[in-house]
Amino acid sequence: MQKLYKQRYWSLLLTLPLVALSLTAGSVSADGNEFTGKFESKLVANEDDLDQVIFRPLLDRSMFKTAKPIDKDAVVTAGHLYHASSDKPAILAFLVEPQGESPYLLADIDMNNEMGEGERFELERDEEDDPYVWQTIVAQPLKEGPFQSFPLLVQYLKNVRWGNMKEGERMVLASKRVFARGSVVIEGKPALVQYEYNPRSKKVSVTTGKLGVDSNGDGEIDLDPFSAESAEAQDEAVIFRVSSAYVSTKRADLEKNQITMKSHSASDYKRIELRVGGEMPDFQFTDFNGKKRRLSEFKGKYLLIDFWGMWCPPCREELPYLRSAYSRFQARGFEILGMNTDEPEIASQLKTQMEKNGMPWPQAKRDSIKDVIRNLRIQSFPTTVLLGPDGKIVSLNNTKKGEPELRGKQLLQSLDKLLKP
């Protein structure tokens, strides 16, 4: 299931107690090819990484203590939210829906089996004209480390039922990862930076996990899959472009409250930046028949580039829609290029599986496209791009920006509008 309703940053009005080294924005300076900065005082929820949590009807309310009685006519469902210190879904939470009033959340954030005064969180609409998405921030206390609390974004999708949900169940999306954010002055301008924070090690890593840098100076970090402002680091120093500078993080020390970034030459920057209206750079790949081919072969057609793997359940869920799209629109100038990510050792088995699954479109072998995947910084699957006949990007599947949707039945609707009969 795809991640929903991403990239709305929250400002948590929490104040840290005084510590030996205060985590405040502080002053920043640049020294030669290095730039330094400081961390902010609070963590920020990663709103791009939400898990589904099914809340089920609470049958016996008398078993649980609450600071104020729950209205008898209210609908109450229960589920468990992520507990940072144990790395488990261990926080008991109640979704309360009073008759004729806004819903709210009760969450046992101090884990004492009682919903106290400070454990009620009001749910508000994500957007005024959207009656379906209600959300709040649940700030669970942290006993140790430089931060006082660990924020969770919780979204209630009202009147939404997915998959095998039963009558009376509620769909809730909740985050479980957070960022430590800071500011670094690069070439005379402050740049927002962020690193994934581990509440168990009480540290951030500059070479592993989700990283982000505000490249365009708008005060936000775009977490969309093809955004040049974020990356999932895998034991590597990730280089970001900030205006005309190219930088990576050398150190991020929470104890010393210091972030150190270093500059790189433009030639070190290998990332392929994609945007609607721009071109996807040409590349060579090897198909499952061992033939070397190029992306440029497909010019003159609408081309759906699908980064996928048979190992990936959401990718397999898309196969019926891809088959339907190929069958219905190939004669109208449509083609699919599969960018397979399965292990090379199963290539022969995979070819047979693809034939059985009715996938006649071209497929690139993983070994031949490793550099493409790395330079595009693709970390989630499936990921799809739609190119037009001129080779320019029509959609990166960013529906928030009004781009044609490239998933499920919406893919078929998008193609029907784009391709002339």
Short mmCIF file of N, CA, C and O in Angstrom, two decimals, residues 142-242:
data_model
loop_
_atom_site.label_atom_id
_atom_site.label_comp_id
_atom_site.label_asym_id
_atom_site.label_seq_id
_atom_site.Cartn_x
_atom_site.Cartn_y
_atom_site.Cartn_z
N LEU A 142 10.80 10.95 26.33
CA LEU A 142 12.05 10.19 26.29
C LEU A 142 12.78 10.41 27.61
O LEU A 142 13.00 11.55 28.02
N LYS A 143 13.15 9.34 28.28
CA LYS A 143 13.77 9.45 29.59
C LYS A 143 15.24 9.83 29.51
O LYS A 143 15.78 10.43 30.43
N GLU A 144 15.89 9.48 28.42
CA GLU A 144 17.32 9.75 28.29
C GLU A 144 17.61 10.34 26.92
O GLU A 144 16.81 10.25 26.00
N GLY A 145 18.80 10.95 26.80
CA GLY A 145 19.22 11.51 25.53
C GLY A 145 19.00 13.01 25.47
O GLY A 145 18.48 13.62 26.41
N PRO A 146 19.38 13.62 24.38
CA PRO A 146 19.34 15.08 24.27
C PRO A 146 17.96 15.67 23.98
O PRO A 146 17.80 16.88 24.02
N PHE A 147 16.99 14.82 23.68
CA PHE A 147 15.66 15.33 23.36
C PHE A 147 14.64 14.86 24.39
O PHE A 147 14.73 13.75 24.91
N GLN A 148 13.68 15.70 24.67
CA GLN A 148 12.70 15.42 25.70
C GLN A 148 11.57 14.51 25.23
O GLN A 148 11.02 13.75 26.01
N SER A 149 11.22 14.59 23.96
CA SER A 149 10.09 13.81 23.48
C SER A 149 10.31 13.31 22.07
O SER A 149 11.12 13.84 21.31
N PHE A 150 9.54 12.27 21.73
CA PHE A 150 9.59 11.61 20.43
C PHE A 150 8.23 11.78 19.78
O PHE A 150 7.25 11.18 20.21
N PRO A 151 8.11 12.63 18.73
CA PRO A 151 6.79 12.92 18.16
C PRO A 151 6.34 11.86 17.15
O PRO A 151 7.12 11.39 16.32
N LEU A 152 5.07 11.51 17.25
CA LEU A 152 4.44 10.62 16.28
C LEU A 152 3.34 11.39 15.57
O LEU A 152 2.51 12.03 16.21
N LEU A 153 3.33 11.34 14.25
CA LEU A 153 2.19 11.85 13.49
C LEU A 153 1.15 10.74 13.40
O LEU A 153 1.47 9.62 12.98
N VAL A 154 -0.07 11.04 13.82
CA VAL A 154 -1.16 10.06 13.76
C VAL A 154 -2.27 10.65 12.89
O VAL A 154 -2.75 11.76 13.14
N GLN A 155 -2.66 9.91 11.86
CA GLN A 155 -3.73 10.34 10.96
C GLN A 155 -4.86 9.32 10.99
O GLN A 155 -4.63 8.12 10.80
N TYR A 156 -6.07 9.80 11.24
CA TYR A 156 -7.26 8.96 11.18
C TYR A 156 -7.95 9.21 9.85
O TYR A 156 -8.32 10.34 9.52
N LEU A 157 -8.10 8.14 9.06
CA LEU A 157 -8.77 8.25 7.76
C LEU A 157 -10.24 7.90 7.95
O LEU A 157 -10.64 6.73 7.91
N LYS A 158 -11.04 8.91 8.18
CA LYS A 158 -12.45 8.73 8.51
C LYS A 158 -13.23 8.20 7.31
O LYS A 158 -13.06 8.66 6.19
N ASN A 159 -14.06 7.20 7.58
CA ASN A 159 -14.92 6.59 6.55
C ASN A 159 -14.13 5.93 5.43
O ASN A 159 -14.63 5.79 4.32
N VAL A 160 -12.89 5.52 5.73
CA VAL A 160 -12.06 4.84 4.73
C VAL A 160 -11.88 3.39 5.16
O VAL A 160 -11.49 3.11 6.30
N ARG A 161 -12.17 2.47 4.25
CA ARG A 161 -11.97 1.04 4.53
C ARG A 161 -11.10 0.43 3.43
O ARG A 161 -11.37 0.62 2.25
N TRP A 162 -10.06 -0.28 3.87
CA TRP A 162 -9.13 -0.89 2.92
C TRP A 162 -9.07 -2.40 3.15
O TRP A 162 -9.21 -2.88 4.28
N GLY A 163 -8.76 -3.08 2.07
CA GLY A 163 -8.47 -4.51 2.17
C GLY A 163 -9.55 -5.29 2.90
O GLY A 163 -10.73 -5.23 2.56
N ASN A 164 -9.13 -6.03 3.93
CA ASN A 164 -10.02 -6.93 4.66
C ASN A 164 -10.52 -6.32 5.97
O ASN A 164 -10.85 -7.06 6.91
N MET A 165 -10.60 -5.01 6.05
CA MET A 165 -11.11 -4.38 7.25
C MET A 165 -12.55 -4.80 7.51
O MET A 165 -13.35 -4.90 6.59
N LYS A 166 -12.86 -5.02 8.80
CA LYS A 166 -14.19 -5.46 9.19
C LYS A 166 -15.04 -4.27 9.62
O LYS A 166 -14.53 -3.19 9.90
N GLU A 167 -16.32 -4.50 9.71
CA GLU A 167 -17.26 -3.47 10.14
C GLU A 167 -16.87 -2.96 11.53
O GLU A 167 -16.58 -3.74 12.44
N GLY A 168 -16.84 -1.65 11.67
CA GLY A 168 -16.51 -1.05 12.96
C GLY A 168 -15.04 -0.75 13.15
O GLY A 168 -14.66 -0.04 14.09
N GLU A 169 -14.16 -1.27 12.28
CA GLU A 169 -12.73 -1.00 12.40
C GLU A 169 -12.40 0.34 11.77
O GLU A 169 -13.10 0.83 10.89
N ARG A 170 -11.30 0.94 12.22
CA ARG A 170 -10.88 2.25 11.76
C ARG A 170 -9.45 2.17 11.21
O ARG A 170 -8.61 1.49 11.77
N MET A 171 -9.22 2.92 10.12
CA MET A 171 -7.89 2.97 9.53
C MET A 171 -7.13 4.17 10.09
O MET A 171 -7.58 5.31 9.99
N VAL A 172 -5.97 3.89 10.67
CA VAL A 172 -5.10 4.94 11.21
C VAL A 172 -3.72 4.78 10.59
O VAL A 172 -3.21 3.66 10.46
N LEU A 173 -3.12 5.88 10.19
CA LEU A 173 -1.74 5.89 9.72
C LEU A 173 -0.89 6.57 10.79
O LEU A 173 -1.28 7.60 11.34
N ALA A 174 0.26 5.99 11.10
CA ALA A 174 1.10 6.54 12.17
C ALA A 174 2.57 6.44 11.80
O ALA A 174 3.02 5.45 11.22
N SER A 175 3.32 7.47 12.15
CA SER A 175 4.76 7.48 11.88
C SER A 175 5.50 6.74 12.99
O SER A 175 4.96 6.49 14.07
N LYS A 176 6.76 6.40 12.71
CA LYS A 176 7.59 5.79 13.74
C LYS A 176 9.06 6.19 13.61
O LYS A 176 9.90 5.71 14.35
N ARG A 177 9.35 7.07 12.66
CA ARG A 177 10.71 7.57 12.50
C ARG A 177 10.72 9.08 12.65
O ARG A 177 9.74 9.75 12.33
N VAL A 178 11.83 9.60 13.16
CA VAL A 178 11.92 11.04 13.41
C VAL A 178 13.24 11.58 12.89
O VAL A 178 14.21 10.84 12.66
N PHE A 179 13.28 12.91 12.74
CA PHE A 179 14.48 13.60 12.30
C PHE A 179 14.97 14.53 13.39
O PHE A 179 14.17 15.20 14.06
N ALA A 180 16.28 14.59 13.55
CA ALA A 180 16.92 15.68 14.28
C ALA A 180 17.31 16.71 13.22
O ALA A 180 18.00 16.38 12.26
N ARG A 181 16.84 17.95 13.41
CA ARG A 181 17.07 18.97 12.39
C ARG A 181 18.04 20.03 12.90
O ARG A 181 18.20 20.23 14.10
N GLY A 182 18.65 20.70 11.96
CA GLY A 182 19.56 21.77 12.32
C GLY A 182 19.70 22.76 11.18
O GLY A 182 19.03 22.65 10.15
N SER A 183 20.59 23.73 11.37
CA SER A 183 20.82 24.76 10.35
C SER A 183 22.31 24.94 10.16
O SER A 183 23.08 25.02 11.13
N VAL A 184 22.72 24.97 8.91
CA VAL A 184 24.13 25.17 8.55
C VAL A 184 24.20 26.28 7.52
O VAL A 184 23.43 26.27 6.54
N VAL A 185 25.08 27.25 7.72
CA VAL A 185 25.25 28.32 6.73
C VAL A 185 26.20 27.83 5.65
O VAL A 185 27.35 27.46 5.92
N ILE A 186 25.69 27.82 4.41
CA ILE A 186 26.48 27.38 3.26
C ILE A 186 26.53 28.52 2.27
O ILE A 186 25.49 28.98 1.81
N GLU A 187 27.72 28.98 1.99
CA GLU A 187 27.93 30.12 1.10
C GLU A 187 27.08 31.33 1.52
O GLU A 187 26.43 31.98 0.70
N GLY A 188 27.08 31.59 2.81
CA GLY A 188 26.44 32.78 3.35
C GLY A 188 24.96 32.69 3.61
O GLY A 188 24.36 33.65 4.11
N LYS A 189 24.33 31.53 3.33
CA LYS A 189 22.90 31.38 3.55
C LYS A 189 22.62 30.16 4.42
O LYS A 189 23.22 29.11 4.22
N PRO A 190 21.69 30.28 5.39
CA PRO A 190 21.37 29.13 6.24
C PRO A 190 20.61 28.07 5.46
O PRO A 190 19.70 28.38 4.68
N ALA A 191 20.98 26.82 5.66
CA ALA A 191 20.31 25.70 5.00
C ALA A 191 19.82 24.73 6.07
O ALA A 191 20.57 24.34 6.96
N LEU A 192 18.56 24.34 5.97
CA LEU A 192 17.99 23.36 6.87
C LEU A 192 18.53 21.98 6.51
O LEU A 192 18.58 21.60 5.34
N VAL A 193 18.94 21.22 7.54
CA VAL A 193 19.44 19.86 7.33
C VAL A 193 18.74 18.94 8.33
O VAL A 193 18.26 19.39 9.38
N GLN A 194 18.66 17.66 8.01
CA GLN A 194 18.05 16.73 8.96
C GLN A 194 18.65 15.34 8.81
O GLN A 194 19.09 14.94 7.73
N TYR A 195 18.64 14.62 9.94
CA TYR A 195 19.21 13.29 10.02
C TYR A 195 18.27 12.42 10.84
O TYR A 195 17.68 12.87 11.82
N GLU A 196 18.15 11.16 10.45
CA GLU A 196 17.29 10.26 11.19
C GLU A 196 17.87 10.01 12.58
O GLU A 196 19.06 9.69 12.72
N TYR A 197 17.03 10.16 13.61
CA TYR A 197 17.49 10.01 14.99
C TYR A 197 17.07 8.65 15.52
O TYR A 197 15.94 8.21 15.36
N ASN A 198 18.03 7.96 16.19
CA ASN A 198 17.77 6.66 16.80
C ASN A 198 17.62 6.86 18.31
O ASN A 198 18.59 7.17 18.99
N PRO A 199 16.41 6.68 18.85
CA PRO A 199 16.21 6.94 20.28
C PRO A 199 16.86 5.91 21.20
O PRO A 199 16.98 6.14 22.40
N ARG A 200 17.29 4.79 20.64
CA ARG A 200 17.95 3.79 21.47
C ARG A 200 19.45 4.05 21.56
O ARG A 200 20.03 4.00 22.64
N SER A 201 20.08 4.39 20.45
CA SER A 201 21.50 4.75 20.51
C SER A 201 21.68 6.21 20.92
O SER A 201 22.75 6.62 21.33
N LYS A 202 20.59 6.99 20.77
CA LYS A 202 20.59 8.43 21.09
C LYS A 202 21.56 9.19 20.19
O LYS A 202 22.18 10.17 20.60
N LYS A 203 21.68 8.73 18.95
CA LYS A 203 22.60 9.34 18.00
C LYS A 203 21.95 9.48 16.63
O LYS A 203 20.89 8.91 16.37
N VAL A 204 22.60 10.23 15.78
CA VAL A 204 22.25 10.28 14.36
C VAL A 204 23.43 9.74 13.57
O VAL A 204 24.56 9.75 14.04
N SER A 205 23.14 9.25 12.39
CA SER A 205 24.19 8.79 11.49
C SER A 205 24.21 9.66 10.25
O SER A 205 23.15 10.03 9.74
N VAL A 206 25.39 9.98 9.76
CA VAL A 206 25.49 10.79 8.54
C VAL A 206 25.72 9.91 7.31
O VAL A 206 25.78 10.43 6.20
N THR A 207 25.82 8.60 7.51
CA THR A 207 26.10 7.70 6.39
C THR A 207 25.04 6.61 6.22
O THR A 207 25.11 5.84 5.27
N THR A 208 24.08 6.54 7.14
CA THR A 208 23.05 5.50 7.07
C THR A 208 21.70 6.10 7.45
O THR A 208 21.62 6.89 8.40
N GLY A 209 20.65 5.71 6.73
CA GLY A 209 19.32 6.19 7.05
C GLY A 209 18.93 7.41 6.22
O GLY A 209 19.66 7.86 5.35
N LYS A 210 17.77 7.96 6.52
CA LYS A 210 17.22 9.07 5.77
C LYS A 210 17.93 10.37 6.12
O LYS A 210 18.05 10.73 7.29
N LEU A 211 18.41 11.07 5.09
CA LEU A 211 19.06 12.36 5.25
C LEU A 211 18.33 13.39 4.40
O LEU A 211 17.67 13.05 3.43
N GLY A 212 18.47 14.66 4.78
CA GLY A 212 17.83 15.69 3.98
C GLY A 212 18.52 17.03 4.10
O GLY A 212 19.08 17.36 5.15
N VAL A 213 18.51 17.79 3.01
CA VAL A 213 19.07 19.15 2.97
C VAL A 213 18.13 20.02 2.14
O VAL A 213 17.71 19.62 1.05
N ASP A 214 17.81 21.19 2.65
CA ASP A 214 16.97 22.14 1.90
C ASP A 214 17.81 22.78 0.81
O ASP A 214 18.52 23.76 1.04
N SER A 215 17.72 22.24 -0.38
CA SER A 215 18.57 22.69 -1.49
C SER A 215 18.12 24.01 -2.10
O SER A 215 18.94 24.78 -2.58
N ASN A 216 16.81 24.26 -2.11
CA ASN A 216 16.32 25.45 -2.81
C ASN A 216 16.01 26.63 -1.90
O ASN A 216 15.54 27.67 -2.35
N GLY A 217 16.26 26.47 -0.59
CA GLY A 217 16.12 27.58 0.33
C GLY A 217 14.70 27.98 0.67
O GLY A 217 14.47 29.10 1.14
N ASP A 218 13.72 27.07 0.49
CA ASP A 218 12.34 27.42 0.79
C ASP A 218 11.94 27.09 2.22
O ASP A 218 10.79 27.25 2.62
N GLY A 219 12.91 26.63 3.03
CA GLY A 219 12.64 26.35 4.43
C GLY A 219 12.03 25.00 4.70
O GLY A 219 11.69 24.68 5.84
N GLU A 220 11.91 24.15 3.67
CA GLU A 220 11.36 22.81 3.82
C GLU A 220 12.28 21.81 3.13
O GLU A 220 13.09 22.17 2.27
N ILE A 221 12.13 20.55 3.50
CA ILE A 221 12.89 19.48 2.85
C ILE A 221 11.89 18.54 2.20
O ILE A 221 11.07 17.92 2.87
N ASP A 222 11.94 18.47 0.89
CA ASP A 222 11.01 17.66 0.09
C ASP A 222 11.42 16.19 0.18
O ASP A 222 12.55 15.83 -0.16
N LEU A 223 10.50 15.33 0.65
CA LEU A 223 10.80 13.91 0.83
C LEU A 223 10.23 13.03 -0.28
O LEU A 223 10.25 11.81 -0.16
N ASP A 224 9.73 13.64 -1.35
CA ASP A 224 9.20 12.83 -2.45
C ASP A 224 10.29 11.92 -3.02
O ASP A 224 11.49 12.24 -2.94
N PRO A 225 9.90 10.78 -3.60
CA PRO A 225 10.89 9.80 -4.07
C PRO A 225 11.97 10.36 -4.99
O PRO A 225 13.11 9.93 -4.92
N PHE A 226 11.62 11.31 -5.88
CA PHE A 226 12.62 11.83 -6.80
C PHE A 226 13.17 13.19 -6.37
O PHE A 226 13.85 13.85 -7.14
N SER A 227 12.89 13.59 -5.14
CA SER A 227 13.39 14.87 -4.66
C SER A 227 14.90 14.83 -4.50
O SER A 227 15.46 13.87 -3.96
N ALA A 228 15.57 15.90 -4.94
CA ALA A 228 17.02 16.00 -4.76
C ALA A 228 17.38 16.47 -3.37
O ALA A 228 18.56 16.60 -3.04
N GLU A 229 16.36 16.71 -2.52
CA GLU A 229 16.61 17.20 -1.17
C GLU A 229 16.67 16.09 -0.13
O GLU A 229 16.93 16.38 1.05
N SER A 230 16.43 14.85 -0.51
CA SER A 230 16.46 13.76 0.46
C SER A 230 17.09 12.52 -0.16
O SER A 230 17.13 12.37 -1.39
N ALA A 231 17.57 11.66 0.71
CA ALA A 231 18.18 10.41 0.24
C ALA A 231 18.21 9.42 1.39
O ALA A 231 18.27 9.79 2.56
N GLU A 232 18.16 8.14 1.05
CA GLU A 232 18.32 7.06 2.02
C GLU A 232 19.76 6.58 1.89
O GLU A 232 20.13 5.90 0.94
N ALA A 233 20.59 6.96 2.85
CA ALA A 233 22.01 6.62 2.79
C ALA A 233 22.23 5.17 3.18
O ALA A 233 21.60 4.67 4.12
N GLN A 234 23.13 4.51 2.49
CA GLN A 234 23.47 3.13 2.77
C GLN A 234 24.98 3.01 2.93
O GLN A 234 25.70 2.64 2.00
N ASP A 235 25.44 3.38 4.12
CA ASP A 235 26.87 3.34 4.43
C ASP A 235 27.67 4.13 3.39
O ASP A 235 28.61 3.63 2.79
N GLU A 236 27.30 5.40 3.23
CA GLU A 236 27.91 6.25 2.22
C GLU A 236 27.77 7.72 2.61
O GLU A 236 26.89 8.09 3.39
N ALA A 237 28.63 8.54 2.07
CA ALA A 237 28.51 9.99 2.23
C ALA A 237 27.70 10.52 1.06
O ALA A 237 28.16 10.49 -0.08
N VAL A 238 26.49 10.98 1.32
CA VAL A 238 25.60 11.46 0.27
C VAL A 238 25.89 12.93 -0.01
O VAL A 238 25.93 13.75 0.92
N ILE A 239 26.08 13.26 -1.27
CA ILE A 239 26.35 14.64 -1.67
C ILE A 239 25.06 15.29 -2.14
O ILE A 239 24.32 14.73 -2.94
N PHE A 240 24.80 16.49 -1.61
CA PHE A 240 23.63 17.27 -1.98
C PHE A 240 24.07 18.55 -2.69
O PHE A 240 25.16 19.07 -2.42
N ARG A 241 23.22 19.03 -3.57
CA ARG A 241 23.46 20.32 -4.21
C ARG A 241 22.69 21.39 -3.46
O ARG A 241 21.48 21.29 -3.27
N VAL A 242 23.38 22.43 -3.01
CA VAL A 242 22.75 23.57 -2.34
C VAL A 242 23.14 24.82 -3.12
O VAL A 242 24.28 25.28 -3.04
#
